[in-house]
Tab-separated table of C-alpha atoms and ligand atoms in Angstrom:
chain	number	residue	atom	x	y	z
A	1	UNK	CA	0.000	0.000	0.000
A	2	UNK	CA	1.870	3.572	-1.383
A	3	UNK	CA	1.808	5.555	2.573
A	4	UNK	CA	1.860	9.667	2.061
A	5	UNK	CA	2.095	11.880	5.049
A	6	UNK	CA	-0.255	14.920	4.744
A	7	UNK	CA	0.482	17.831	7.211
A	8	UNK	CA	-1.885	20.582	7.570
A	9	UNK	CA	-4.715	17.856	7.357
A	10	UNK	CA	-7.596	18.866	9.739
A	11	UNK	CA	-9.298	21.494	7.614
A	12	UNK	CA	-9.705	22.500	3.708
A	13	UNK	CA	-7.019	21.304	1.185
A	14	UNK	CA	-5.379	19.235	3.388
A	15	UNK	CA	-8.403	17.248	4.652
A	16	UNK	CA	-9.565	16.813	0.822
A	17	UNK	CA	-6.288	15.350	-0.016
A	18	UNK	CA	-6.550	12.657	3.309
A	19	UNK	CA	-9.822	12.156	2.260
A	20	UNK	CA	-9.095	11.204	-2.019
A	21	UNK	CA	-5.687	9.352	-0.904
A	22	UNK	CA	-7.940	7.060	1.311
A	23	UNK	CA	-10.473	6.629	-1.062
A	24	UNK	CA	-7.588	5.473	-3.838
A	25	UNK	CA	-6.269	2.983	-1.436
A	26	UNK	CA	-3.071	4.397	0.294
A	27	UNK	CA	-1.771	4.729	3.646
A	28	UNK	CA	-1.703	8.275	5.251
A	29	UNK	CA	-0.272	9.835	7.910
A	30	UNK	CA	-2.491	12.808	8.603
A	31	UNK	CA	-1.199	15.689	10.681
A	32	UNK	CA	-2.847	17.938	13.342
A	33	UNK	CA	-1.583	20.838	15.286
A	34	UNK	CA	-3.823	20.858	18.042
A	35	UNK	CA	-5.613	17.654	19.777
A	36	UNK	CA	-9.115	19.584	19.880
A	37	UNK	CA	-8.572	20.137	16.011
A	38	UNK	CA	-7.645	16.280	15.230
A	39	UNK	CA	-11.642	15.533	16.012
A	40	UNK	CA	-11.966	16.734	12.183
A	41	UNK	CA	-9.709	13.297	11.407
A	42	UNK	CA	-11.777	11.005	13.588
A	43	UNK	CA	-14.875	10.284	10.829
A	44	UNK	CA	-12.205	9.591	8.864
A	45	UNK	CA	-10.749	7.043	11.115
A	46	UNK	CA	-13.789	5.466	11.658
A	47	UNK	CA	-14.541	5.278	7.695
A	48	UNK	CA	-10.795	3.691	6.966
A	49	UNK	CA	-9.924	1.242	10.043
A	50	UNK	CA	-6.110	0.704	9.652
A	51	UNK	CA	-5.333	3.174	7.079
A	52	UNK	CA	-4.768	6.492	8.215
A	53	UNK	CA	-3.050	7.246	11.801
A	54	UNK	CA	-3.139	11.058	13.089
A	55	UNK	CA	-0.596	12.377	14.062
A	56	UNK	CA	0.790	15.947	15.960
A	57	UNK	CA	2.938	18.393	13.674
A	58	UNK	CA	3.285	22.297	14.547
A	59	UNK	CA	5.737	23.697	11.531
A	60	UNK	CA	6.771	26.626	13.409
A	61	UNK	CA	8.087	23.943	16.028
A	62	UNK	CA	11.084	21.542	15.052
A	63	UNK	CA	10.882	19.380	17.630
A	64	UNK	CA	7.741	18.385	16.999
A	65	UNK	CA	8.601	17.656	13.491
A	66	UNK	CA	11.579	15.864	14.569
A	67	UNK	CA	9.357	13.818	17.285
A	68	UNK	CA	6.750	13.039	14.931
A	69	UNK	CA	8.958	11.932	11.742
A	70	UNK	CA	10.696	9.891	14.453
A	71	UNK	CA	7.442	8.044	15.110
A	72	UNK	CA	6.029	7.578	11.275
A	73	UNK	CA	9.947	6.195	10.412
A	74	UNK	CA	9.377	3.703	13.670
A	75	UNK	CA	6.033	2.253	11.993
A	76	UNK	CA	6.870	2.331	8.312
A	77	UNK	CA	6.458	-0.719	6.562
A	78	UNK	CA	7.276	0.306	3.123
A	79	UNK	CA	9.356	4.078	2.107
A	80	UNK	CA	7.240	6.939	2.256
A	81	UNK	CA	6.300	7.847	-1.595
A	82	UNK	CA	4.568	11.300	-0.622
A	83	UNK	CA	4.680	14.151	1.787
A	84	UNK	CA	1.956	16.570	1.268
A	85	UNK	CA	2.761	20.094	3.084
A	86	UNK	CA	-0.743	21.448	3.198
A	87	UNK	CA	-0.267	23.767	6.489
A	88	UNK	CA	-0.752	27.964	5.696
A	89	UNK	CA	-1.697	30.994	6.774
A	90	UNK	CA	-3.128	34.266	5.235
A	91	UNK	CA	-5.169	35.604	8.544
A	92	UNK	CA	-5.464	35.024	12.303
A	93	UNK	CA	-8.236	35.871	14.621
A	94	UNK	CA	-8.073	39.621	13.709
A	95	UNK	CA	-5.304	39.494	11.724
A	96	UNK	CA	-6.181	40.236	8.262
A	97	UNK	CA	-3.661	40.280	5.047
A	98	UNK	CA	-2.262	43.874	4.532
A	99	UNK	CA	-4.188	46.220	2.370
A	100	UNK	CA	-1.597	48.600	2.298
A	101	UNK	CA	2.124	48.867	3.839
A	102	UNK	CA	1.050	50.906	6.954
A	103	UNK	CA	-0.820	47.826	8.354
A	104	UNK	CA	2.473	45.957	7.931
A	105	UNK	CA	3.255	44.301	11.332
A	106	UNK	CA	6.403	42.420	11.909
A	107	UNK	CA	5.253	40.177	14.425
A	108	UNK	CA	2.378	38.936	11.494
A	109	UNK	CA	5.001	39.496	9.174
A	110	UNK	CA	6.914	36.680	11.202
A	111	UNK	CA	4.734	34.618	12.292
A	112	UNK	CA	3.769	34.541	8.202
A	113	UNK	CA	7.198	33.444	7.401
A	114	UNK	CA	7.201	30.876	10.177
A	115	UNK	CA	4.151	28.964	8.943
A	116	UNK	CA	4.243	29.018	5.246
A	117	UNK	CA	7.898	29.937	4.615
A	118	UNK	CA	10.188	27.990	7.084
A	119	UNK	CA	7.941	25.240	8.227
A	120	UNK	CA	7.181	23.273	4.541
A	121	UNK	CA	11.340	23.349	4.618
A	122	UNK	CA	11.243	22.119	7.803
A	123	UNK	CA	9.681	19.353	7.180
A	124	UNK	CA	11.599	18.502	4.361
A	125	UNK	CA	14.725	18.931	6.490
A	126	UNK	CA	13.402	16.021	8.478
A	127	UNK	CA	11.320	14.256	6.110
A	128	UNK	CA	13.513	13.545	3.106
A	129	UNK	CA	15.349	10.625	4.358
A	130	UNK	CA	12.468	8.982	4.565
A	131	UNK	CA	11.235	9.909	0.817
A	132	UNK	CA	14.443	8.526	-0.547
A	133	UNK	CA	14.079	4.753	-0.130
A	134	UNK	CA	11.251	5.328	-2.326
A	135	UNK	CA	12.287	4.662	-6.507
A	136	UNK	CA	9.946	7.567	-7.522
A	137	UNK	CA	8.878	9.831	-4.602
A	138	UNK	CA	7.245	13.270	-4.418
A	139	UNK	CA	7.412	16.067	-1.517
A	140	UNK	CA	4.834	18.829	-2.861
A	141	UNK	CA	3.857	21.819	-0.983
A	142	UNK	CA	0.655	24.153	-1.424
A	143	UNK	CA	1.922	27.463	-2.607
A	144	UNK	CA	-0.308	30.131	-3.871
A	145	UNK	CA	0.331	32.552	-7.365
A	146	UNK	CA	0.079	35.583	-5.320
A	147	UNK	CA	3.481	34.328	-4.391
A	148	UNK	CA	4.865	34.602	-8.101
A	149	UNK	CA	6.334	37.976	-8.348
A	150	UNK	CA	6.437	37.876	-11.903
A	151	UNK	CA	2.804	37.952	-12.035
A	152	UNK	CA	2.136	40.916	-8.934
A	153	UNK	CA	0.205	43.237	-10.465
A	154	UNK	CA	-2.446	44.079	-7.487
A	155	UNK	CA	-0.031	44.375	-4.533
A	156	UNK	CA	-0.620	44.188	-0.902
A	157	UNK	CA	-0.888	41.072	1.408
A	158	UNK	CA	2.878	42.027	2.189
A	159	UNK	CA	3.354	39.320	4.481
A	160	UNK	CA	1.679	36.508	2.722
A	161	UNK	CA	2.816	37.039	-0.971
A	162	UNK	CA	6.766	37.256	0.950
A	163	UNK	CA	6.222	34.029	2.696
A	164	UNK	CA	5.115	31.888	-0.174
A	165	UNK	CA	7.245	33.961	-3.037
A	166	UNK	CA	10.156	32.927	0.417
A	167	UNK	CA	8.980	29.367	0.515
A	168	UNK	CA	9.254	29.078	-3.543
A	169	UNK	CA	12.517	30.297	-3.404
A	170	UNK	CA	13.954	27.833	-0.602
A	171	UNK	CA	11.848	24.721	-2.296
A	172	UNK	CA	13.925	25.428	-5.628
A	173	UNK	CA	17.351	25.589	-3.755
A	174	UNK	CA	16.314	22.548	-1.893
A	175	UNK	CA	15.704	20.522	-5.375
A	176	UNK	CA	18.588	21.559	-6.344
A	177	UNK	CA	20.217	19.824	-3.131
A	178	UNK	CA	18.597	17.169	-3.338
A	179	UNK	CA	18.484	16.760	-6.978
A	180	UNK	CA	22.455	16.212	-6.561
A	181	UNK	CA	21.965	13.471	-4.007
A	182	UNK	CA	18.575	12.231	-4.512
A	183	UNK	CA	17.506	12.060	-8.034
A	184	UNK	CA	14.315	9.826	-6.997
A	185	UNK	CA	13.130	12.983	-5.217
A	186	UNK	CA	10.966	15.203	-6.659
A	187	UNK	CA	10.374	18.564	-5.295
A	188	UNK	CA	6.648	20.422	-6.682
A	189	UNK	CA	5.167	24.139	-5.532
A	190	UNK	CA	1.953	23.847	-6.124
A	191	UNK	CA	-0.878	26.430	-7.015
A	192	UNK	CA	-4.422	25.581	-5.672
A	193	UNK	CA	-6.643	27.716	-7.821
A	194	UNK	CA	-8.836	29.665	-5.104
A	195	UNK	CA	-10.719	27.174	-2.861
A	196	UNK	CA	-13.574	27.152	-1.039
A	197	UNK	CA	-11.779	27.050	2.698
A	198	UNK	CA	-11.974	28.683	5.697
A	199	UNK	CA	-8.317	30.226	4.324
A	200	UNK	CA	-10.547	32.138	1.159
A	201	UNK	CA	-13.560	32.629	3.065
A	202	UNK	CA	-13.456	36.247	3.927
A	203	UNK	CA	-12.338	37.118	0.526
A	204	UNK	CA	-14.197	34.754	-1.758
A	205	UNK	CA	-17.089	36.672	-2.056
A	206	UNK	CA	-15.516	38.701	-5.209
A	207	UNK	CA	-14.757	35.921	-6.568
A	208	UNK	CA	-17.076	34.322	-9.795
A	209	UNK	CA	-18.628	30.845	-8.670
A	210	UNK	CA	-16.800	29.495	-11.516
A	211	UNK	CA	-13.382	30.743	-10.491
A	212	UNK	CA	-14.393	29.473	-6.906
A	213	UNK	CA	-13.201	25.592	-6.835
A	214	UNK	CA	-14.593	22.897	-4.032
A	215	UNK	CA	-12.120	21.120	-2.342
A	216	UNK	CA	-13.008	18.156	-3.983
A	217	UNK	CA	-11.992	19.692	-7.555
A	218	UNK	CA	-9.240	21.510	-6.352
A	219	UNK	CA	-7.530	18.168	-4.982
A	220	UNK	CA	-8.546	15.809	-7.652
A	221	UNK	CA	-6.652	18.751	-10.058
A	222	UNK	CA	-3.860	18.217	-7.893
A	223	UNK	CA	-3.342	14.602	-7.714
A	224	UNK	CA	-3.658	14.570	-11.254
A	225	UNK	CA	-0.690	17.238	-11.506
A	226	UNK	CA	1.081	14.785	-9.099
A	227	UNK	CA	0.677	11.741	-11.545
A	228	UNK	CA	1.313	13.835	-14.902
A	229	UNK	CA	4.850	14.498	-13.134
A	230	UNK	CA	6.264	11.705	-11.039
A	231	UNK	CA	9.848	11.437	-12.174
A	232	UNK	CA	10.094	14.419	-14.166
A	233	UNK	CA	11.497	17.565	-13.483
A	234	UNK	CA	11.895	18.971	-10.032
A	235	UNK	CA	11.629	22.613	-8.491
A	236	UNK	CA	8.999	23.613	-10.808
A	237	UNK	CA	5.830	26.010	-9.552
A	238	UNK	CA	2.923	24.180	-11.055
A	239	UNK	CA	-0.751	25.714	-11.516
A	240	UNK	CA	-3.631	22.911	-10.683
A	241	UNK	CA	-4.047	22.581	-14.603
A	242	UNK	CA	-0.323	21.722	-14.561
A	243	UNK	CA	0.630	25.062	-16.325
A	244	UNK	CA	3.508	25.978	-15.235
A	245	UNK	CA	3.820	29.667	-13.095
A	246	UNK	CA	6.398	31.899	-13.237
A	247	UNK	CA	8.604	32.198	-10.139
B	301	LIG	N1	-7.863	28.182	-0.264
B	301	LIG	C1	-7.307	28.866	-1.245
B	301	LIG	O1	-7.989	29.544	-2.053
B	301	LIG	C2	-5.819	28.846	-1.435
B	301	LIG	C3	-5.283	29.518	-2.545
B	301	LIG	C4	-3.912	29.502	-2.750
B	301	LIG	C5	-3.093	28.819	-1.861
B	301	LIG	N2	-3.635	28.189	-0.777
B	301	LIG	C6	-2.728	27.481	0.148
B	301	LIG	O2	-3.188	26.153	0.324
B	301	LIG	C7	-2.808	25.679	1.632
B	301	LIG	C8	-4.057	25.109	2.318
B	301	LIG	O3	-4.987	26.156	2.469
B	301	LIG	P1	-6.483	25.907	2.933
B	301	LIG	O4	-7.311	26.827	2.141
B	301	LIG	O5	-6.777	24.456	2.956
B	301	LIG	O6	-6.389	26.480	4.426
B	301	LIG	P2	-7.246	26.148	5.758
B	301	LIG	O7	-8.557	25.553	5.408
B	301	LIG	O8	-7.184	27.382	6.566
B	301	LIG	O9	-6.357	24.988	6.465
B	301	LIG	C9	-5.075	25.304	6.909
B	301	LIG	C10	-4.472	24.081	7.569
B	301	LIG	O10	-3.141	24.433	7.983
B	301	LIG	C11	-2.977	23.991	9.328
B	301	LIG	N3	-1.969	24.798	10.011
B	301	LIG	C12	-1.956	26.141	10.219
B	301	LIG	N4	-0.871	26.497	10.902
B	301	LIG	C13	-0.155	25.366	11.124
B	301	LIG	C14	1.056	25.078	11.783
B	301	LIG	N5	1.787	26.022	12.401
B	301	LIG	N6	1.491	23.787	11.825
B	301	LIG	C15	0.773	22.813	11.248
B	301	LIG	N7	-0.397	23.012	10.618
B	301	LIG	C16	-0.854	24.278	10.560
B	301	LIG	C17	-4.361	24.178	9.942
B	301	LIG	O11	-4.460	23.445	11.144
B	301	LIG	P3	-5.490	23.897	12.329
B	301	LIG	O12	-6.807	23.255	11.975
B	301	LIG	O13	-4.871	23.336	13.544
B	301	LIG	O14	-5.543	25.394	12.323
B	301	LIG	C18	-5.230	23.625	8.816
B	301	LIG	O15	-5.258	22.212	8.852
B	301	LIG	C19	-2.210	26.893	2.355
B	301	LIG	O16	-0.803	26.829	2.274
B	301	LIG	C20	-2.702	28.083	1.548
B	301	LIG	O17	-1.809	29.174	1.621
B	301	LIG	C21	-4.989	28.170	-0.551
């Protein structure tokens, strides 16, 4: 049975992707930051006995990566062939993305780089050797266009556009690393298309229903992207039609 870790997994994206990898038969390990948020997991549990185990991940926290990639290596019965970094941030209880630069805060600003930034890398950091027993394996992260700055034409959301144009720019040097070592590794960004999530919510409104994906579509779009690409290139940005986006 292929086993893919999924971190970020107790809401939106994430939970789509547990929820499609289950249905096609793998193994997950699904992660949760918080133990009152890992309730979202349980129906999951319940609907695939044996298949998916939850476990605890904070990315702005190493050891808990280190403890918890510690634990999945301990029960692995086959390599790991995915790890899915689904985790992000773009607003916090009042915290809402910067309309302009005098609402620029650097503790947001921070705690923006932390999550979506530093943490996917994290993970990687800890996660790889794990990925490379694996002939063809894939470590993916959720990016977002606004990232590209090639394509900024709107501006604002300082802190958010940094973090993921940051984490795009530390996912290419790592596939270049790795690429040296570890040619069975591929390294994706990936671009979601906007998503109906509690991430979009506030803004989705201006958005046309058509533009507006479910969950469902957004992930199926993804795995697909996965599959067109296993053991091709890696370091690429990749839109959910598997277009590729400029950096
Ligand atoms: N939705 C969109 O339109 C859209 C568009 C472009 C890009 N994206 C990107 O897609 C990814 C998923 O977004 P989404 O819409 O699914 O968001 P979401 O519904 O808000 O879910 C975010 C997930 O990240 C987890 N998380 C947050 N901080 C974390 C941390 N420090 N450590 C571990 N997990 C953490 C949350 O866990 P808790 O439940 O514990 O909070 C939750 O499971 C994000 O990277 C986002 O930037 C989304």
């Amino acid at each position: 049975m292929p086993t893919a870790l999924v971190a970020g997994a107790t809401r939106g994206i994430g939970r789509g992707f547990v929820e499609a990898l289950l249905q096609r038969d793998w193994s997950v390990y699904a992660s949760y930051r918080h133990a009152g948020s890992a309730q979202a997991l349980d129906e999951l549990s319940r609907r695939h006995p044996g298949q998916l185990r939850q476990v605890p991940l904070d990315l702005t926290d190493e050891d808990s990566i280190r403890a918890t990639v510690a634990q999945i290596e301990s029960e692995l019965l086959e390599p790991l062939e995915l790890g899915l970094c689904c985790a992000g941030l773009l607003h916090e209880g009042d915290q809402r993305p910067e309309k302009s630069l005098a609402k620029l805060s650097p503790d947001w600003f921070q705690r923006s780089m932390a999550v979506n930034g530093l943490g996917p890398l994290l993970l990687l950091k800890h996660l790889h050797p794990l990925l490379v027993h694996h002939t063809s394996s894939q470590y993916a992260v959720i990016s977002a266009r606004v990232g590209s700055i090639t394509e900024n034409q709107l501006g604002g959301w300082y802190s958010y556009r940094a973090s993921k144009a940051a984490l795009n720019m530390l996912m290419k040097t790592a596939a270049i690393e790795m690429g040296r070592r570890f040619p069975h590794l591929q390294l994706l960004c990936l671009h979601p298309g906007t998503t109906d999530t509690e991430l979009s919510e506030p803004f989705s409104a201006r958005v046309p229903r058509e533009k507006l994906f479910s969950v469902e579509c957004t992930v199926h779009q993804l795995l697909q992207v996965l599959e067109d690409n296993r053991g091709g290139e890696s370091g690429r940005f990749l839109s959910w039609d598997g277009s590729e986006l400029p950096w």
